[in-house]
mmCIF file of C-alpha atoms in Angstrom:
data_model
loop_
_atom_site.group_PDB
_atom_site.id
_atom_site.type_symbol
_atom_site.label_atom_id
_atom_site.label_comp_id
_atom_site.label_asym_id
_atom_site.label_seq_id
_atom_site.Cartn_x
_atom_site.Cartn_y
_atom_site.Cartn_z
ATOM 1 C CA UNK A 23 62.777 106.198 58.769
ATOM 2 C CA UNK A 24 59.372 105.931 57.147
ATOM 3 C CA UNK A 25 56.812 107.568 59.426
ATOM 4 C CA UNK A 26 54.000 105.386 58.229
ATOM 5 C CA UNK A 27 53.307 102.825 60.933
ATOM 6 C CA UNK A 28 52.793 99.185 60.176
ATOM 7 C CA UNK A 29 49.333 98.288 58.996
ATOM 8 C CA UNK A 30 47.422 95.507 60.741
ATOM 9 C CA UNK A 31 48.306 93.173 57.876
ATOM 10 C CA UNK A 32 51.991 93.981 58.166
ATOM 11 C CA UNK A 33 51.938 93.515 61.916
ATOM 12 C CA UNK A 34 50.258 90.145 61.527
ATOM 13 C CA UNK A 35 52.853 89.161 58.934
ATOM 14 C CA UNK A 36 55.555 89.889 61.483
ATOM 15 C CA UNK A 37 53.722 87.916 64.173
ATOM 16 C CA UNK A 38 53.375 84.976 61.791
ATOM 17 C CA UNK A 39 57.150 84.905 61.445
ATOM 18 C CA UNK A 40 57.296 86.088 57.870
ATOM 19 C CA UNK A 41 59.606 88.815 56.596
ATOM 20 C CA UNK A 42 58.538 92.311 55.634
ATOM 21 C CA UNK A 43 60.061 94.396 52.855
ATOM 22 C CA UNK A 44 63.368 95.853 53.975
ATOM 23 C CA UNK A 45 62.018 99.385 54.378
ATOM 24 C CA UNK A 46 59.181 98.230 56.574
ATOM 25 C CA UNK A 47 61.517 96.039 58.617
ATOM 26 C CA UNK A 48 63.648 99.115 59.152
ATOM 27 C CA UNK A 49 60.635 101.056 60.284
ATOM 28 C CA UNK A 50 59.683 98.358 62.755
ATOM 29 C CA UNK A 51 63.222 98.351 64.073
ATOM 30 C CA UNK A 52 63.188 102.081 64.717
ATOM 31 C CA UNK A 53 59.550 102.748 65.617
ATOM 32 C CA UNK A 54 58.647 102.473 69.261
ATOM 33 C CA UNK A 55 54.915 102.544 68.550
ATOM 34 C CA UNK A 56 55.027 99.568 66.167
ATOM 35 C CA UNK A 57 57.377 97.617 68.395
ATOM 36 C CA UNK A 58 55.020 98.151 71.316
ATOM 37 C CA UNK A 59 52.108 96.805 69.285
ATOM 38 C CA UNK A 60 54.095 93.703 68.395
ATOM 39 C CA UNK A 61 55.471 93.211 71.896
ATOM 40 C CA UNK A 62 52.087 93.664 73.551
ATOM 41 C CA UNK A 63 50.792 90.661 71.676
ATOM 42 C CA UNK A 64 53.865 88.591 72.429
ATOM 43 C CA UNK A 65 53.708 89.650 76.075
ATOM 44 C CA UNK A 66 50.243 88.149 76.416
ATOM 45 C CA UNK A 67 51.342 84.916 74.769
ATOM 46 C CA UNK A 68 54.384 84.734 77.039
ATOM 47 C CA UNK A 69 52.235 85.340 80.088
ATOM 48 C CA UNK A 70 50.054 82.443 79.069
ATOM 49 C CA UNK A 71 53.099 80.183 78.861
ATOM 50 C CA UNK A 72 54.085 80.888 82.433
ATOM 51 C CA UNK A 73 51.573 78.424 83.865
ATOM 52 C CA UNK A 74 53.396 75.359 82.573
ATOM 53 C CA UNK A 75 53.395 72.387 84.942
ATOM 54 C CA UNK A 76 56.112 72.021 87.550
ATOM 55 C CA UNK A 77 58.877 69.444 87.263
ATOM 56 C CA UNK A 78 57.194 67.047 89.714
ATOM 57 C CA UNK A 79 54.078 66.859 87.542
ATOM 58 C CA UNK A 80 56.137 66.247 84.430
ATOM 59 C CA UNK A 81 58.179 63.578 86.189
ATOM 60 C CA UNK A 82 55.013 61.772 87.260
ATOM 61 C CA UNK A 83 53.676 61.804 83.708
ATOM 62 C CA UNK A 84 56.996 60.540 82.405
ATOM 63 C CA UNK A 85 57.210 57.741 84.966
ATOM 64 C CA UNK A 86 53.702 56.500 84.209
ATOM 65 C CA UNK A 87 54.410 56.434 80.485
ATOM 66 C CA UNK A 88 57.649 54.529 81.074
ATOM 67 C CA UNK A 89 55.948 52.047 83.382
ATOM 68 C CA UNK A 90 53.280 51.320 80.792
ATOM 69 C CA UNK A 91 55.948 51.017 78.117
ATOM 70 C CA UNK A 92 57.884 48.447 80.134
ATOM 71 C CA UNK A 93 54.763 46.490 80.929
ATOM 72 C CA UNK A 94 53.608 46.386 77.356
ATOM 73 C CA UNK A 95 53.183 43.143 75.463
ATOM 74 C CA UNK A 96 56.246 42.880 73.247
ATOM 75 C CA UNK A 97 54.190 42.815 70.134
ATOM 76 C CA UNK A 98 50.515 42.230 69.685
ATOM 77 C CA UNK A 99 51.438 39.250 67.512
ATOM 78 C CA UNK A 100 48.311 37.299 68.371
ATOM 79 C CA UNK A 101 46.117 40.044 66.996
ATOM 80 C CA UNK A 102 47.964 39.945 63.719
ATOM 81 C CA UNK A 103 47.838 36.137 63.682
ATOM 82 C CA UNK A 104 44.084 36.139 64.333
ATOM 83 C CA UNK A 105 43.530 38.694 61.602
ATOM 84 C CA UNK A 106 45.662 36.688 59.160
ATOM 85 C CA UNK A 107 43.782 33.486 60.025
ATOM 86 C CA UNK A 108 40.456 35.197 59.464
ATOM 87 C CA UNK A 109 41.578 36.453 56.068
ATOM 88 C CA UNK A 110 42.797 32.997 55.048
ATOM 89 C CA UNK A 111 39.532 31.400 56.147
ATOM 90 C CA UNK A 112 37.464 33.926 54.267
ATOM 91 C CA UNK A 113 39.554 33.359 51.164
ATOM 92 C CA UNK A 114 39.060 29.580 51.480
ATOM 93 C CA UNK A 115 35.278 29.682 51.774
ATOM 94 C CA UNK A 116 34.578 29.684 48.010
ATOM 95 C CA UNK A 117 37.208 26.986 47.472
ATOM 96 C CA UNK A 118 35.728 24.733 50.155
ATOM 97 C CA UNK A 119 32.274 25.244 48.741
ATOM 98 C CA UNK A 120 33.460 24.199 45.321
ATOM 99 C CA UNK A 121 35.156 21.071 46.717
ATOM 100 C CA UNK A 122 32.172 19.907 48.772
ATOM 101 C CA UNK A 123 30.412 16.902 47.126
ATOM 102 C CA UNK A 124 26.955 17.657 45.908
ATOM 103 C CA UNK A 125 24.247 16.253 48.200
ATOM 104 C CA UNK A 126 21.822 14.132 46.130
ATOM 105 C CA UNK A 127 18.295 15.394 46.174
ATOM 106 C CA UNK A 128 15.836 13.085 48.005
ATOM 107 C CA UNK A 129 13.133 11.570 45.853
ATOM 108 C CA UNK A 130 10.139 10.901 48.168
ATOM 109 C CA UNK A 131 8.512 8.525 45.759
ATOM 110 C CA UNK A 132 11.594 6.361 45.495
ATOM 111 C CA UNK A 133 11.897 6.331 49.290
ATOM 112 C CA UNK A 134 8.283 5.286 49.740
ATOM 113 C CA UNK A 135 8.688 2.585 47.101
ATOM 114 C CA UNK A 136 11.720 1.282 48.991
ATOM 115 C CA UNK A 137 9.749 1.272 52.243
ATOM 116 C CA UNK A 138 6.868 -0.555 50.599
ATOM 117 C CA UNK A 139 9.277 -3.146 49.248
ATOM 118 C CA UNK A 140 10.801 -3.641 52.683
ATOM 119 C CA UNK A 141 7.424 -4.011 54.308
ATOM 120 C CA UNK A 142 6.319 -6.445 51.643
ATOM 121 C CA UNK A 143 9.318 -8.645 52.452
ATOM 122 C CA UNK A 144 8.765 -8.390 56.216
ATOM 123 C CA UNK A 145 6.819 -11.491 57.347
ATOM 124 C CA UNK A 146 5.813 -9.788 60.589
ATOM 125 C CA UNK A 147 4.169 -6.902 58.840
ATOM 126 C CA UNK A 148 0.946 -8.917 58.312
ATOM 127 C CA UNK A 149 0.852 -9.816 62.032
ATOM 128 C CA UNK A 150 0.735 -6.276 63.287
ATOM 129 C CA UNK A 151 -2.415 -5.645 65.278
ATOM 130 C CA UNK A 152 -5.054 -3.411 63.797
ATOM 131 C CA UNK A 153 -4.780 -1.061 66.784
ATOM 132 C CA UNK A 154 -1.094 -0.529 66.183
ATOM 133 C CA UNK A 155 -1.678 0.068 62.515
ATOM 134 C CA UNK A 156 -4.480 2.516 63.247
ATOM 135 C CA UNK A 157 -2.380 4.311 65.750
ATOM 136 C CA UNK A 158 0.554 4.647 63.393
ATOM 137 C CA UNK A 159 -1.475 5.316 60.289
ATOM 138 C CA UNK A 160 -4.943 6.474 61.303
ATOM 139 C CA UNK A 161 -7.559 6.245 58.637
ATOM 140 C CA UNK A 162 -9.013 9.621 57.913
ATOM 141 C CA UNK A 163 -12.711 9.811 58.673
ATOM 142 C CA UNK A 164 -14.805 10.665 55.712
ATOM 143 C CA UNK A 165 -17.186 13.535 56.193
ATOM 144 C CA UNK A 166 -19.493 15.571 54.091
ATOM 145 C CA UNK A 167 -22.395 14.925 51.825
ATOM 146 C CA UNK A 168 -20.795 11.949 50.067
ATOM 147 C CA UNK A 169 -20.588 9.988 53.326
ATOM 148 C CA UNK A 170 -22.471 6.667 53.521
ATOM 149 C CA UNK A 171 -22.641 6.439 57.274
ATOM 150 C CA UNK B 22 98.019 44.632 84.600
ATOM 151 C CA UNK B 23 94.268 44.796 84.413
ATOM 152 C CA UNK B 24 92.837 47.724 82.537
ATOM 153 C CA UNK B 25 90.441 49.814 84.578
ATOM 154 C CA UNK B 26 86.846 49.390 83.439
ATOM 155 C CA UNK B 27 85.597 52.292 81.340
ATOM 156 C CA UNK B 28 83.161 54.386 83.291
ATOM 157 C CA UNK B 29 79.766 54.545 81.625
ATOM 158 C CA UNK B 30 79.038 57.886 80.075
ATOM 159 C CA UNK B 31 76.308 59.827 81.893
ATOM 160 C CA UNK B 32 73.055 59.888 79.999
ATOM 161 C CA UNK B 33 72.726 63.629 80.158
ATOM 162 C CA UNK B 34 75.960 63.888 78.169
ATOM 163 C CA UNK B 35 74.574 61.832 75.332
ATOM 164 C CA UNK B 36 73.149 63.395 72.246
ATOM 165 C CA UNK B 37 69.593 62.738 71.188
ATOM 166 C CA UNK B 38 70.488 60.239 68.478
ATOM 167 C CA UNK B 39 72.342 58.028 70.923
ATOM 168 C CA UNK B 40 69.510 58.161 73.438
ATOM 169 C CA UNK B 41 67.021 57.209 70.735
ATOM 170 C CA UNK B 42 69.186 54.262 69.666
ATOM 171 C CA UNK B 43 69.454 53.045 73.260
ATOM 172 C CA UNK B 44 65.763 53.510 73.940
ATOM 173 C CA UNK B 45 64.973 51.490 70.835
ATOM 174 C CA UNK B 46 66.956 48.648 72.352
ATOM 175 C CA UNK B 47 64.823 48.852 75.485
ATOM 176 C CA UNK B 48 67.147 50.945 77.650
ATOM 177 C CA UNK B 49 64.691 52.447 80.124
ATOM 178 C CA UNK B 50 67.151 54.960 81.577
ATOM 179 C CA UNK B 51 67.907 56.302 78.104
ATOM 180 C CA UNK B 52 64.194 56.485 77.336
ATOM 181 C CA UNK B 53 63.595 58.388 80.574
ATOM 182 C CA UNK B 54 66.335 60.875 79.738
ATOM 183 C CA UNK B 55 64.940 61.275 76.226
ATOM 184 C CA UNK B 56 61.437 61.963 77.530
ATOM 185 C CA UNK B 57 62.683 64.372 80.150
ATOM 186 C CA UNK B 58 64.083 66.573 77.393
ATOM 187 C CA UNK B 59 60.753 66.821 75.634
ATOM 188 C CA UNK B 60 57.917 66.209 78.087
ATOM 189 C CA UNK B 61 57.299 69.910 78.685
ATOM 190 C CA UNK B 62 56.883 70.414 74.963
ATOM 191 C CA UNK B 63 54.449 67.505 74.774
ATOM 192 C CA UNK B 64 52.458 68.751 77.751
ATOM 193 C CA UNK B 65 52.309 72.252 76.311
ATOM 194 C CA UNK B 66 51.151 70.924 72.957
ATOM 195 C CA UNK B 67 48.386 68.803 74.478
ATOM 196 C CA UNK B 68 47.316 71.615 76.751
ATOM 197 C CA UNK B 69 46.907 74.034 73.882
ATOM 198 C CA UNK B 70 45.282 71.614 71.471
ATOM 199 C CA UNK B 71 42.667 70.297 73.877
ATOM 200 C CA UNK B 72 39.807 72.405 75.151
ATOM 201 C CA UNK B 73 39.387 73.286 78.800
ATOM 202 C CA UNK B 74 38.299 70.441 81.029
ATOM 203 C CA UNK B 75 40.198 67.755 79.158
ATOM 204 C CA UNK B 76 42.702 65.677 81.093
ATOM 205 C CA UNK B 77 45.925 67.131 79.737
ATOM 206 C CA UNK B 78 48.154 64.944 81.918
ATOM 207 C CA UNK B 79 46.524 61.809 80.541
ATOM 208 C CA UNK B 80 46.922 63.110 77.006
ATOM 209 C CA UNK B 81 50.590 63.917 77.570
ATOM 210 C CA UNK B 82 51.189 60.490 79.096
ATOM 211 C CA UNK B 83 49.478 58.755 76.188
ATOM 212 C CA UNK B 84 51.517 60.789 73.710
ATOM 213 C CA UNK B 85 54.777 59.828 75.419
ATOM 214 C CA UNK B 86 53.742 56.186 75.489
ATOM 215 C CA UNK B 87 52.857 56.217 71.802
ATOM 216 C CA UNK B 88 56.179 57.841 71.043
ATOM 217 C CA UNK B 89 58.063 55.131 72.935
ATOM 218 C CA UNK B 90 56.151 52.403 71.158
ATOM 219 C CA UNK B 91 56.710 54.064 67.794
ATOM 220 C CA UNK B 92 60.419 54.669 68.250
ATOM 221 C CA UNK B 93 61.339 51.915 65.750
ATOM 222 C CA UNK B 94 59.453 53.835 63.072
ATOM 223 C CA UNK B 95 61.241 57.128 63.722
ATOM 224 C CA UNK B 96 63.502 57.591 60.730
ATOM 225 C CA UNK B 97 65.358 60.651 61.947
ATOM 226 C CA UNK B 98 64.334 62.560 58.836
ATOM 227 C CA UNK B 99 62.866 65.447 60.819
ATOM 228 C CA UNK B 100 63.563 66.746 64.290
ATOM 229 C CA UNK B 101 62.600 64.471 67.149
ATOM 230 C CA UNK B 102 60.661 67.270 68.824
ATOM 231 C CA UNK B 103 58.675 67.837 65.624
ATOM 232 C CA UNK B 104 57.928 64.128 65.471
ATOM 233 C CA UNK B 105 56.681 64.206 69.058
ATOM 234 C CA UNK B 106 54.505 67.232 68.381
ATOM 235 C CA UNK B 107 53.004 65.421 65.398
ATOM 236 C CA UNK B 108 52.125 62.444 67.614
ATOM 237 C CA UNK B 109 50.590 64.773 70.194
ATOM 238 C CA UNK B 110 48.606 66.658 67.558
ATOM 239 C CA UNK B 111 47.283 63.431 66.042
ATOM 240 C CA UNK B 112 46.337 62.079 69.435
ATOM 241 C CA UNK B 113 44.524 65.269 70.457
ATOM 242 C CA UNK B 114 42.679 65.396 67.148
ATOM 243 C CA UNK B 115 41.597 61.761 67.485
ATOM 244 C CA UNK B 116 40.476 62.372 71.026
ATOM 245 C CA UNK B 117 38.363 65.355 70.028
ATOM 246 C CA UNK B 118 36.898 63.463 67.102
ATOM 247 C CA UNK B 119 35.998 60.485 69.263
ATOM 248 C CA UNK B 120 34.313 62.606 71.870
ATOM 249 C CA UNK B 121 32.845 65.056 69.367
ATOM 250 C CA UNK B 122 33.856 67.913 71.558
ATOM 251 C CA UNK B 123 32.962 71.372 70.416
ATOM 252 C CA UNK B 124 36.029 73.569 70.772
ATOM 253 C CA UNK B 125 34.246 76.423 72.442
ATOM 254 C CA UNK B 126 34.020 77.341 76.054
ATOM 255 C CA UNK B 127 32.369 80.378 77.551
ATOM 256 C CA UNK B 128 34.735 82.865 79.086
ATOM 257 C CA UNK B 129 33.830 81.898 82.631
ATOM 258 C CA UNK B 130 34.779 78.269 82.024
ATOM 259 C CA UNK B 131 38.092 78.822 80.305
ATOM 260 C CA UNK B 132 40.654 76.479 81.827
ATOM 261 C CA UNK B 133 38.866 76.602 85.123
ATOM 262 C CA UNK B 134 40.662 73.480 86.285
ATOM 263 C CA UNK B 135 44.022 75.032 85.631
ATOM 264 C CA UNK B 136 45.882 77.536 87.682
ATOM 265 C CA UNK B 137 44.348 80.946 87.242
ATOM 266 C CA UNK B 138 45.996 82.326 84.085
ATOM 267 C CA UNK B 139 45.653 85.789 85.495
ATOM 268 C CA UNK B 140 47.823 84.804 88.396
ATOM 269 C CA UNK B 141 50.779 84.281 86.082
ATOM 270 C CA UNK B 142 50.971 87.976 85.288
ATOM 271 C CA UNK B 143 53.452 89.434 87.720
ATOM 272 C CA UNK B 144 51.704 91.550 90.272
ATOM 273 C CA UNK B 145 54.573 93.980 90.302
ATOM 274 C CA UNK B 146 54.179 95.132 86.731
ATOM 275 C CA UNK B 147 54.764 98.519 85.288
ATOM 276 C CA UNK B 148 51.454 99.661 86.668
ATOM 277 C CA UNK B 149 48.381 98.100 88.240
ATOM 278 C CA UNK B 150 46.350 99.269 85.295
ATOM 279 C CA UNK B 151 48.693 97.595 82.806
ATOM 280 C CA UNK B 152 48.719 94.407 84.873
ATOM 281 C CA UNK B 153 44.976 94.336 84.954
ATOM 282 C CA UNK B 154 44.814 94.792 81.204
ATOM 283 C CA UNK B 155 47.321 91.999 80.653
ATOM 284 C CA UNK B 156 45.273 89.650 82.805
ATOM 285 C CA UNK B 157 42.194 90.468 80.862
ATOM 286 C CA UNK B 158 44.104 89.958 77.632
ATOM 287 C CA UNK B 159 45.171 86.451 78.671
ATOM 288 C CA UNK B 160 41.563 85.555 79.396
ATOM 289 C CA UNK B 161 40.525 86.979 76.047
ATOM 290 C CA UNK B 162 43.308 85.060 74.353
ATOM 291 C CA UNK B 163 41.909 81.813 75.784
ATOM 292 C CA UNK B 164 38.429 82.764 74.759
ATOM 293 C CA UNK B 165 39.446 83.541 71.199
ATOM 294 C CA UNK B 166 41.514 80.371 70.923
ATOM 295 C CA UNK B 167 38.576 78.272 71.985
ATOM 296 C CA UNK B 168 36.459 79.929 69.331
ATOM 297 C CA UNK B 169 38.908 79.312 66.507
ATOM 298 C CA UNK B 170 38.287 76.481 64.050
ATOM 299 C CA UNK B 171 40.303 73.403 64.942
ATOM 300 C CA UNK B 172 43.033 73.773 62.340
ATOM 301 C CA UNK B 173 43.587 77.470 63.074
ATOM 302 C CA UNK B 174 43.800 76.713 66.760
ATOM 303 C CA UNK B 175 46.370 73.989 66.107
ATOM 304 C CA UNK B 176 48.522 76.180 63.906
ATOM 305 C CA UNK B 177 48.369 79.136 66.281
ATOM 306 C CA UNK B 178 49.223 76.988 69.288
ATOM 307 C CA UNK B 179 52.144 75.271 67.593
ATOM 308 C CA UNK B 180 53.510 78.647 66.489
ATOM 309 C CA UNK B 181 53.180 80.641 69.694
ATOM 310 C CA UNK B 182 52.978 78.126 72.535
ATOM 311 C CA UNK B 183 55.160 75.331 71.186
ATOM 312 C CA UNK B 184 57.500 77.624 69.275
ATOM 313 C CA UNK B 185 57.642 75.801 65.943
ATOM 314 C CA UNK B 186 58.461 77.681 62.769
ATOM 315 C CA UNK B 187 56.255 77.448 59.689
ATOM 316 C CA UNK B 188 58.096 74.451 58.257
ATOM 317 C CA UNK B 189 57.971 72.678 61.604
ATOM 318 C CA UNK B 190 54.236 73.209 61.868
ATOM 319 C CA UNK B 191 53.726 71.958 58.322
ATOM 320 C CA UNK B 192 55.698 68.811 59.095
ATOM 321 C CA UNK B 193 53.904 68.189 62.377
ATOM 322 C CA UNK B 194 50.461 68.541 60.824
ATOM 323 C CA UNK B 195 51.282 66.885 57.515
ATOM 324 C CA UNK B 196 50.261 69.882 55.421
ATOM 325 C CA UNK B 197 52.180 72.269 53.169
ATOM 326 C CA UNK B 198 53.657 75.537 54.354
ATOM 327 C CA UNK B 199 51.165 77.569 52.308
ATOM 328 C CA UNK B 200 48.282 75.992 54.195
ATOM 329 C CA UNK B 201 50.000 76.766 57.488
ATOM 330 C CA UNK B 202 50.444 80.410 56.485
ATOM 331 C CA UNK B 203 46.806 80.764 55.514
ATOM 332 C CA UNK B 204 45.508 79.315 58.771
ATOM 333 C CA UNK B 205 48.050 81.188 60.855
ATOM 334 C CA UNK B 206 47.205 84.554 59.293
ATOM 335 C CA UNK B 207 43.499 84.028 59.905
ATOM 336 C CA UNK B 208 44.094 82.943 63.478
ATOM 337 C CA UNK B 209 46.482 85.794 64.251
ATOM 338 C CA UNK B 210 44.053 88.276 62.720
ATOM 339 C CA UNK B 211 41.269 87.194 65.072
ATOM 340 C CA UNK B 212 43.355 86.780 68.193
ATOM 341 C CA UNK B 213 45.376 89.965 67.726
ATOM 342 C CA UNK B 214 42.234 92.040 67.356
ATOM 343 C CA UNK B 215 40.920 90.686 70.647
ATOM 344 C CA UNK B 216 44.224 91.124 72.455
ATOM 345 C CA UNK B 217 44.695 94.693 71.208
ATOM 346 C CA UNK B 218 41.227 95.509 72.342
ATOM 347 C CA UNK B 219 42.198 94.442 75.849
ATOM 348 C CA UNK B 220 45.672 95.981 75.687
ATOM 349 C CA UNK B 221 45.459 99.093 73.498
#
């Protein structure tokens, strides 16, 4: 048996579950000191495992998970459908824009000319009282140095 | 003459593959039996991957639920336990990321909601001095684990507390075996030094 004890690196290799060279494995097998170093570490880990939950706690966890599983919606199909609809709508936006008829631009002068023509043909237009006309279309007062009043 | 009806086989006689197939079809009893074979593993995984103060029972329950819901996607390529551990690890990682928890706890706060880890060391050990050292070592182990970077903590926990081999850890975490070895060596180096200090 080699009398050289395992180095820290070799011990950690063993703890990691990796093999050592055959000679060093043989040393570990025969050397009480090295085995104690390895086992001391494993002893602490084992001790930490001893506080696992009892069966009643595990059963309660299991039952709650099963209850939620049974009560689940079969599939969240409506979420997928909503997402698919949103994607389709977004994809259609440019198409719908292209298909929409162009709105003709309003020409104010043409509109006013049309109004003037309509008023000219309206026989009642000349009968409107001056007050009504002034109220609807007040005459701006002239001010300033050019005023004659 | 009427043939006697075949008695249904007890669930605890069924192998895992059959239970999985039944659970996929919505058989609640089969699902319960399946979970009962693995819930300790799931609890242990969540407990070791979450820092002190986290609700481990809720995490274990959520992991089991996710596993049940994901059963149709289980291909059977790897072990079922490895698949469960992977779900638990992903869930714990997501949970930590969402809450931005820092995986460090001072020694006094280590697992203070849990049963006293020192109490698990048998009182009737080889000697009171050795028992005392072992208790201190367990506390130091917790402290060092909480100080480890997340990935090292995961790898260490899956190796020593969950009992996976290197390939199993690699599969559960979705990394290659070389990465597992690197993280595991670093973690063992730090934890072993602390434990040996407490238990020379």
